[in-house]
Tab-separated table of C-alpha atoms (C1' of nucleotides) in Angstrom:
chain	number	residue	atom	x	y	z
A	3	UNK	CA	247.311	-83.225	-66.927
A	4	UNK	CA	250.892	-83.703	-65.322
A	5	UNK	CA	251.339	-87.093	-66.571
A	6	UNK	CA	252.259	-87.999	-63.084
A	7	UNK	CA	250.114	-89.932	-60.732
A	8	UNK	CA	249.470	-87.305	-57.891
A	9	UNK	CA	251.048	-88.166	-54.617
A	10	UNK	CA	248.341	-89.709	-52.562
A	11	UNK	CA	248.613	-88.272	-49.078
A	12	UNK	CA	246.756	-91.244	-47.466
A	13	UNK	CA	249.582	-93.571	-48.903
A	14	UNK	CA	252.682	-91.577	-49.220
A	15	UNK	CA	252.612	-88.687	-46.756
A	16	UNK	CA	250.867	-90.608	-44.057
A	17	UNK	CA	253.948	-90.650	-41.917
A	18	UNK	CA	256.696	-88.728	-43.529
A	19	UNK	CA	254.853	-85.324	-43.371
A	20	UNK	CA	255.593	-83.382	-40.161
A	21	UNK	CA	252.079	-82.353	-39.676
A	22	UNK	CA	250.440	-85.584	-40.624
A	23	UNK	CA	248.553	-87.105	-37.754
A	24	UNK	CA	250.085	-90.499	-38.534
A	25	UNK	CA	253.461	-89.236	-37.734
A	26	UNK	CA	252.562	-88.326	-34.313
A	27	UNK	CA	251.197	-91.928	-33.767
A	28	UNK	CA	254.119	-93.506	-35.187
A	29	UNK	CA	256.285	-91.401	-32.738
A	30	UNK	CA	254.024	-92.681	-29.959
A	31	UNK	CA	254.583	-96.345	-30.853
A	32	UNK	CA	258.279	-95.779	-31.714
A	33	UNK	CA	259.493	-95.586	-28.164
A	34	UNK	CA	261.697	-97.743	-26.100
A	35	UNK	CA	258.865	-98.890	-23.854
A	36	UNK	CA	255.514	-98.216	-25.543
A	37	UNK	CA	255.475	-101.221	-27.814
A	38	UNK	CA	256.790	-103.455	-25.021
A	39	UNK	CA	254.103	-102.286	-22.775
A	40	UNK	CA	251.400	-102.918	-25.300
A	41	UNK	CA	252.647	-106.490	-26.069
A	42	UNK	CA	252.760	-107.118	-22.389
A	43	UNK	CA	249.157	-106.895	-22.159
A	44	UNK	CA	248.368	-109.053	-24.919
A	45	UNK	CA	247.225	-111.928	-22.732
A	46	UNK	CA	244.901	-109.873	-20.768
A	47	UNK	CA	244.910	-107.154	-17.946
A	48	UNK	CA	248.024	-106.939	-15.886
A	49	UNK	CA	248.921	-105.003	-12.716
A	50	UNK	CA	251.438	-102.203	-12.364
A	51	UNK	CA	253.970	-104.581	-10.488
A	52	UNK	CA	253.579	-107.308	-13.123
A	53	UNK	CA	254.204	-105.053	-15.944
A	54	UNK	CA	257.196	-103.754	-13.978
A	55	UNK	CA	258.706	-107.058	-13.682
A	56	UNK	CA	257.956	-108.150	-17.324
A	57	UNK	CA	259.612	-104.950	-18.712
A	58	UNK	CA	262.908	-105.615	-17.611
A	59	UNK	CA	264.783	-102.519	-16.741
A	60	UNK	CA	262.023	-100.052	-16.587
A	61	UNK	CA	261.727	-97.732	-13.552
A	62	UNK	CA	258.417	-97.079	-11.878
A	63	UNK	CA	258.488	-93.373	-13.111
A	64	UNK	CA	259.085	-94.247	-16.731
A	65	UNK	CA	256.609	-97.137	-16.521
A	66	UNK	CA	253.822	-94.763	-15.169
A	67	UNK	CA	254.570	-92.124	-18.002
A	68	UNK	CA	254.600	-94.890	-20.561
A	69	UNK	CA	251.206	-96.287	-19.456
A	70	UNK	CA	249.665	-92.659	-19.022
A	71	UNK	CA	250.638	-91.796	-22.480
A	72	UNK	CA	249.102	-95.127	-23.672
A	73	UNK	CA	245.814	-94.195	-21.719
A	74	UNK	CA	245.835	-90.628	-23.034
A	75	UNK	CA	245.974	-91.907	-26.710
A	76	UNK	CA	243.103	-94.457	-26.059
A	77	UNK	CA	245.134	-97.567	-26.187
A	78	UNK	CA	245.044	-98.717	-22.662
A	79	UNK	CA	242.580	-98.265	-19.819
A	80	UNK	CA	243.580	-98.080	-16.222
A	81	UNK	CA	241.180	-99.463	-13.597
A	82	UNK	CA	241.511	-98.814	-9.884
A	83	UNK	CA	239.990	-101.578	-7.708
A	84	UNK	CA	239.038	-100.084	-4.351
A	85	UNK	CA	240.719	-102.525	-2.118
A	86	UNK	CA	243.396	-102.619	0.280
A	87	UNK	CA	246.159	-102.961	-0.587
A	88	UNK	CA	245.401	-101.225	-3.778
A	89	UNK	CA	245.126	-103.138	-7.014
A	90	UNK	CA	245.321	-101.387	-10.272
A	91	UNK	CA	244.752	-103.069	-13.551
A	92	UNK	CA	245.894	-101.980	-17.096
A	93	UNK	CA	244.189	-103.512	-20.089
A	94	UNK	CA	244.021	-102.922	-23.736
A	95	UNK	CA	241.252	-101.159	-25.425
A	96	UNK	CA	239.945	-102.271	-28.730
A	97	UNK	CA	242.283	-99.732	-30.336
A	98	UNK	CA	245.090	-101.127	-28.246
A	99	UNK	CA	244.204	-104.680	-29.144
A	100	UNK	CA	244.626	-103.789	-32.859
A	101	UNK	CA	248.041	-102.438	-32.262
A	102	UNK	CA	249.085	-106.131	-31.274
A	103	UNK	CA	249.136	-107.480	-34.698
A	104	UNK	CA	251.566	-105.014	-36.446
A	105	UNK	CA	253.643	-105.220	-33.231
A	106	UNK	CA	253.629	-109.027	-33.475
A	107	UNK	CA	254.808	-108.746	-37.111
A	108	UNK	CA	257.665	-106.835	-35.989
A	109	UNK	CA	258.394	-109.182	-33.233
A	110	UNK	CA	258.366	-111.979	-35.471
A	111	UNK	CA	260.574	-110.530	-37.997
A	112	UNK	CA	263.344	-109.614	-35.437
A	113	UNK	CA	263.252	-112.985	-33.994
A	114	UNK	CA	263.676	-114.579	-37.250
A	115	UNK	CA	266.390	-112.389	-38.323
A	116	UNK	CA	268.210	-112.014	-35.031
A	117	UNK	CA	271.352	-113.758	-36.312
A	118	UNK	CA	271.706	-111.844	-39.384
A	119	UNK	CA	272.245	-108.341	-37.818
A	120	UNK	CA	275.731	-106.906	-37.411
A	121	UNK	CA	276.560	-106.420	-33.923
A	122	UNK	CA	277.297	-102.731	-34.479
A	123	UNK	CA	280.463	-101.255	-33.539
B	29	UNK	CA	260.286	-132.567	-15.210
B	30	UNK	CA	258.651	-129.491	-14.063
B	31	UNK	CA	255.183	-130.170	-15.269
B	32	UNK	CA	255.356	-126.687	-16.813
B	33	UNK	CA	256.038	-125.947	-20.287
B	34	UNK	CA	259.302	-124.136	-19.952
B	35	UNK	CA	259.325	-120.376	-20.972
B	36	UNK	CA	260.588	-120.536	-24.541
B	37	UNK	CA	263.187	-117.768	-24.798
B	38	UNK	CA	262.705	-117.538	-28.605
B	39	UNK	CA	259.069	-116.770	-28.235
B	40	UNK	CA	258.630	-115.070	-24.865
B	41	UNK	CA	261.981	-113.415	-23.911
B	42	UNK	CA	262.911	-112.345	-27.213
B	43	UNK	CA	262.267	-108.742	-26.547
B	44	UNK	CA	261.500	-108.294	-23.023
B	45	UNK	CA	264.631	-109.392	-21.466
B	46	UNK	CA	267.311	-106.682	-20.948
B	47	UNK	CA	269.814	-109.000	-22.381
B	48	UNK	CA	268.100	-110.666	-25.406
B	49	UNK	CA	269.581	-109.642	-28.730
B	50	UNK	CA	265.971	-108.985	-29.938
B	51	UNK	CA	265.694	-106.138	-27.456
B	52	UNK	CA	268.594	-104.348	-29.116
B	53	UNK	CA	267.328	-104.677	-32.540
B	54	UNK	CA	263.922	-103.482	-31.339
B	55	UNK	CA	265.468	-100.553	-29.779
B	56	UNK	CA	267.262	-99.748	-33.127
B	57	UNK	CA	264.092	-99.692	-35.027
B	58	UNK	CA	261.969	-98.303	-32.328
B	59	UNK	CA	263.279	-94.590	-33.070
B	60	UNK	CA	261.982	-91.406	-34.373
B	61	UNK	CA	263.783	-91.706	-37.706
B	62	UNK	CA	265.014	-95.245	-38.461
B	63	UNK	CA	261.779	-96.755	-39.562
B	64	UNK	CA	261.139	-93.690	-41.617
B	65	UNK	CA	264.589	-93.825	-43.260
B	66	UNK	CA	264.122	-97.564	-44.194
B	67	UNK	CA	260.734	-97.082	-45.591
B	68	UNK	CA	262.140	-94.336	-47.517
B	69	UNK	CA	264.347	-96.558	-49.356
B	70	UNK	CA	261.617	-99.055	-50.216
B	71	UNK	CA	261.492	-98.081	-53.930
B	72	UNK	CA	265.033	-98.167	-54.594
B	73	UNK	CA	268.321	-96.323	-53.918
B	74	UNK	CA	268.263	-92.707	-52.637
B	75	UNK	CA	270.598	-89.888	-52.358
B	76	UNK	CA	271.286	-88.065	-49.137
B	77	UNK	CA	269.595	-85.077	-50.206
B	78	UNK	CA	266.458	-86.931	-51.392
B	79	UNK	CA	266.273	-88.581	-47.981
B	80	UNK	CA	266.666	-85.328	-46.163
B	81	UNK	CA	263.805	-83.889	-48.181
B	82	UNK	CA	261.479	-86.881	-47.769
B	83	UNK	CA	261.963	-87.314	-43.879
B	84	UNK	CA	260.332	-83.812	-43.280
B	85	UNK	CA	262.184	-82.161	-40.227
B	86	UNK	CA	265.307	-84.110	-40.108
B	87	UNK	CA	268.512	-82.327	-39.826
B	88	UNK	CA	271.744	-83.359	-41.606
B	89	UNK	CA	273.524	-84.424	-38.473
B	90	UNK	CA	270.589	-86.656	-37.534
B	91	UNK	CA	270.104	-87.946	-40.841
B	92	UNK	CA	273.850	-88.950	-40.966
B	93	UNK	CA	273.702	-90.701	-37.627
B	94	UNK	CA	270.449	-92.515	-38.497
B	95	UNK	CA	272.144	-93.963	-41.863
B	96	UNK	CA	275.198	-94.863	-40.199
B	97	UNK	CA	273.441	-96.863	-37.543
B	98	UNK	CA	271.489	-98.584	-40.036
B	99	UNK	CA	274.622	-99.337	-42.060
B	100	UNK	CA	276.389	-100.572	-38.818
B	101	UNK	CA	273.439	-103.027	-38.444
B	102	UNK	CA	273.610	-104.250	-41.870
B	103	UNK	CA	270.258	-102.872	-43.017
B	104	UNK	CA	271.571	-100.462	-45.543
B	105	UNK	CA	274.660	-99.917	-47.780
B	106	UNK	CA	276.270	-96.701	-48.455
B	107	UNK	CA	277.815	-96.272	-51.922
B	108	UNK	CA	280.115	-93.279	-52.907
B	109	UNK	CA	280.299	-92.637	-56.546
B	110	UNK	CA	283.680	-90.845	-57.481
B	111	UNK	CA	282.125	-87.987	-59.331
B	112	UNK	CA	281.967	-84.230	-58.801
B	113	UNK	CA	279.948	-83.139	-57.296
B	114	UNK	CA	279.805	-86.174	-55.059
B	115	UNK	CA	276.950	-88.663	-55.247
B	116	UNK	CA	276.257	-91.062	-52.496
B	117	UNK	CA	273.682	-93.532	-52.515
B	118	UNK	CA	271.820	-95.450	-49.850
B	119	UNK	CA	270.077	-98.736	-50.438
B	120	UNK	CA	268.555	-101.444	-48.530
B	121	UNK	CA	270.260	-104.759	-48.066
B	122	UNK	CA	268.281	-107.872	-48.191
B	123	UNK	CA	268.049	-107.748	-44.360
B	124	UNK	CA	266.689	-104.238	-44.817
B	125	UNK	CA	264.310	-105.166	-47.319
B	126	UNK	CA	262.923	-107.698	-44.904
B	127	UNK	CA	262.192	-105.016	-42.540
B	128	UNK	CA	259.940	-103.270	-44.924
B	129	UNK	CA	257.177	-105.883	-44.419
B	130	UNK	CA	256.622	-105.323	-40.817
B	131	UNK	CA	257.064	-101.603	-41.154
B	132	UNK	CA	254.387	-101.455	-43.776
B	133	UNK	CA	251.937	-103.227	-41.537
B	134	UNK	CA	252.531	-100.767	-38.789
B	135	UNK	CA	251.910	-97.967	-41.399
B	136	UNK	CA	248.892	-99.552	-42.569
B	137	UNK	CA	247.558	-100.055	-39.316
B	138	UNK	CA	248.251	-96.521	-38.311
B	139	UNK	CA	246.556	-95.103	-41.506
B	140	UNK	CA	243.338	-97.176	-40.816
B	141	UNK	CA	243.234	-96.055	-37.132
B	142	UNK	CA	244.343	-92.452	-37.182
B	143	UNK	CA	240.702	-91.272	-36.629
B	144	UNK	CA	240.309	-93.392	-33.501
B	145	UNK	CA	243.263	-92.031	-31.503
B	146	UNK	CA	242.681	-89.557	-28.775
B	147	UNK	CA	244.313	-86.287	-29.238
B	148	UNK	CA	246.065	-86.745	-25.934
B	149	UNK	CA	246.184	-83.870	-23.416
C	4	DC	C1'	250.937	-102.295	-3.972
C	5	DT	C1'	251.077	-98.352	-6.684
C	6	DG	C1'	252.811	-95.015	-7.685
C	7	DT	C1'	255.088	-89.598	-6.850
C	8	DA	C1'	259.077	-86.775	-5.915
C	9	DT	C1'	263.831	-85.850	-6.578
C	10	DC	C1'	268.216	-85.841	-8.709
C	11	DC	C1'	271.044	-86.473	-12.149
C	12	DT	C1'	273.031	-88.345	-16.839
C	13	DT	C1'	272.652	-88.991	-21.387
C	14	DA	C1'	270.864	-89.233	-25.779
C	15	DG	C1'	268.339	-87.201	-29.137
C	16	DC	C1'	267.062	-83.366	-31.590
C	17	DG	C1'	266.989	-79.080	-34.068
C	18	DA	C1'	269.295	-75.126	-36.152
C	19	DT	C1'	272.822	-73.199	-38.521
C	20	DA	C1'	277.332	-72.533	-40.146
C	21	DC	C1'	280.974	-74.266	-42.570
C	22	DT	C1'	284.305	-77.565	-45.171
C	23	DG	C1'	286.071	-80.942	-48.945
D	9	DC	C1'	276.152	-82.412	-52.859
D	10	DA	C1'	277.131	-84.640	-48.591
D	11	DG	C1'	278.210	-84.099	-45.087
D	12	DT	C1'	280.829	-82.317	-40.292
D	13	DA	C1'	281.210	-79.028	-36.394
D	14	DT	C1'	279.281	-76.610	-32.852
D	15	DC	C1'	275.790	-75.064	-29.511
D	16	DG	C1'	272.178	-75.483	-26.812
D	17	DC	C1'	267.797	-77.431	-25.499
D	18	DT	C1'	264.591	-80.881	-23.904
D	19	DA	C1'	262.982	-85.365	-23.385
D	20	DA	C1'	263.938	-89.644	-21.992
D	21	DG	C1'	265.822	-92.515	-18.892
D	22	DG	C1'	267.875	-94.757	-14.509
D	23	DA	C1'	268.132	-94.827	-9.468
D	24	DT	C1'	266.470	-94.364	-5.286
D	25	DA	C1'	263.482	-92.725	-1.604
D	26	DC	C1'	259.436	-92.068	0.022
D	27	DA	C1'	254.045	-91.549	0.436
D	28	DG	C1'	248.883	-92.937	0.385
DNA sequence: CTGTATCCTTAGCGATACTG
DNA sequence: CAGTATCGCTAAGGATACAG
């Protein structure tokens, strides 16, 4: 034998590897707006305008793109209500809801350590 | 009084607000390489070349920038050993080590749900 | 109201060559 | 070895106007 514990791809190369599926998912979440959008849906469905207001600074174009991408990856559903004026609601899927927990951890940690960060020149 | 529980900035606007300090930190972490670099240092100090190999696909320019930014924010230390050939080691600060936990959560969740993601058109 | 279309700027990234 | 310099490309983002 090698005497070395073999690198376990499911624990080590899950995210570093260029071709590992986890890496693609990581890169989806790791985005200026994606995580914020998912978190904004934590308390239930939200309309386009609500999200737009909550994610301060997002432009409609970018918000649309962000939501579409989340939809494409199965994290969010988009429901159009046949009314006038139009009403569109975005909601988390089970998968999307699952993402809430790790995201909350991150947020909690940030909140707890905000003061310790260097302002960065 | 208003009768409404006031929005608590430390729990709601910690990250959505354009000017909230948490938002800036979030945007630091939320980057293609930042999280990967921090995670790569979890088992101890690493040299530039080691990191470069571990973060598959990163160019030296980008790796330098990533590490500098982490250093500027107080997550990583950079130690130059006066030897020849030069040896530079990067290591996590206490703050950086603290980031490991939320990052691990994210990684665990990704690993557990990889199969559930839609391939995205 | 919910987007799309357009335009434009910047940042990020990748590749590669080269230096102390 | 550990970067820096350079070049070019693309994606991401921001602003705003406009359409169904």
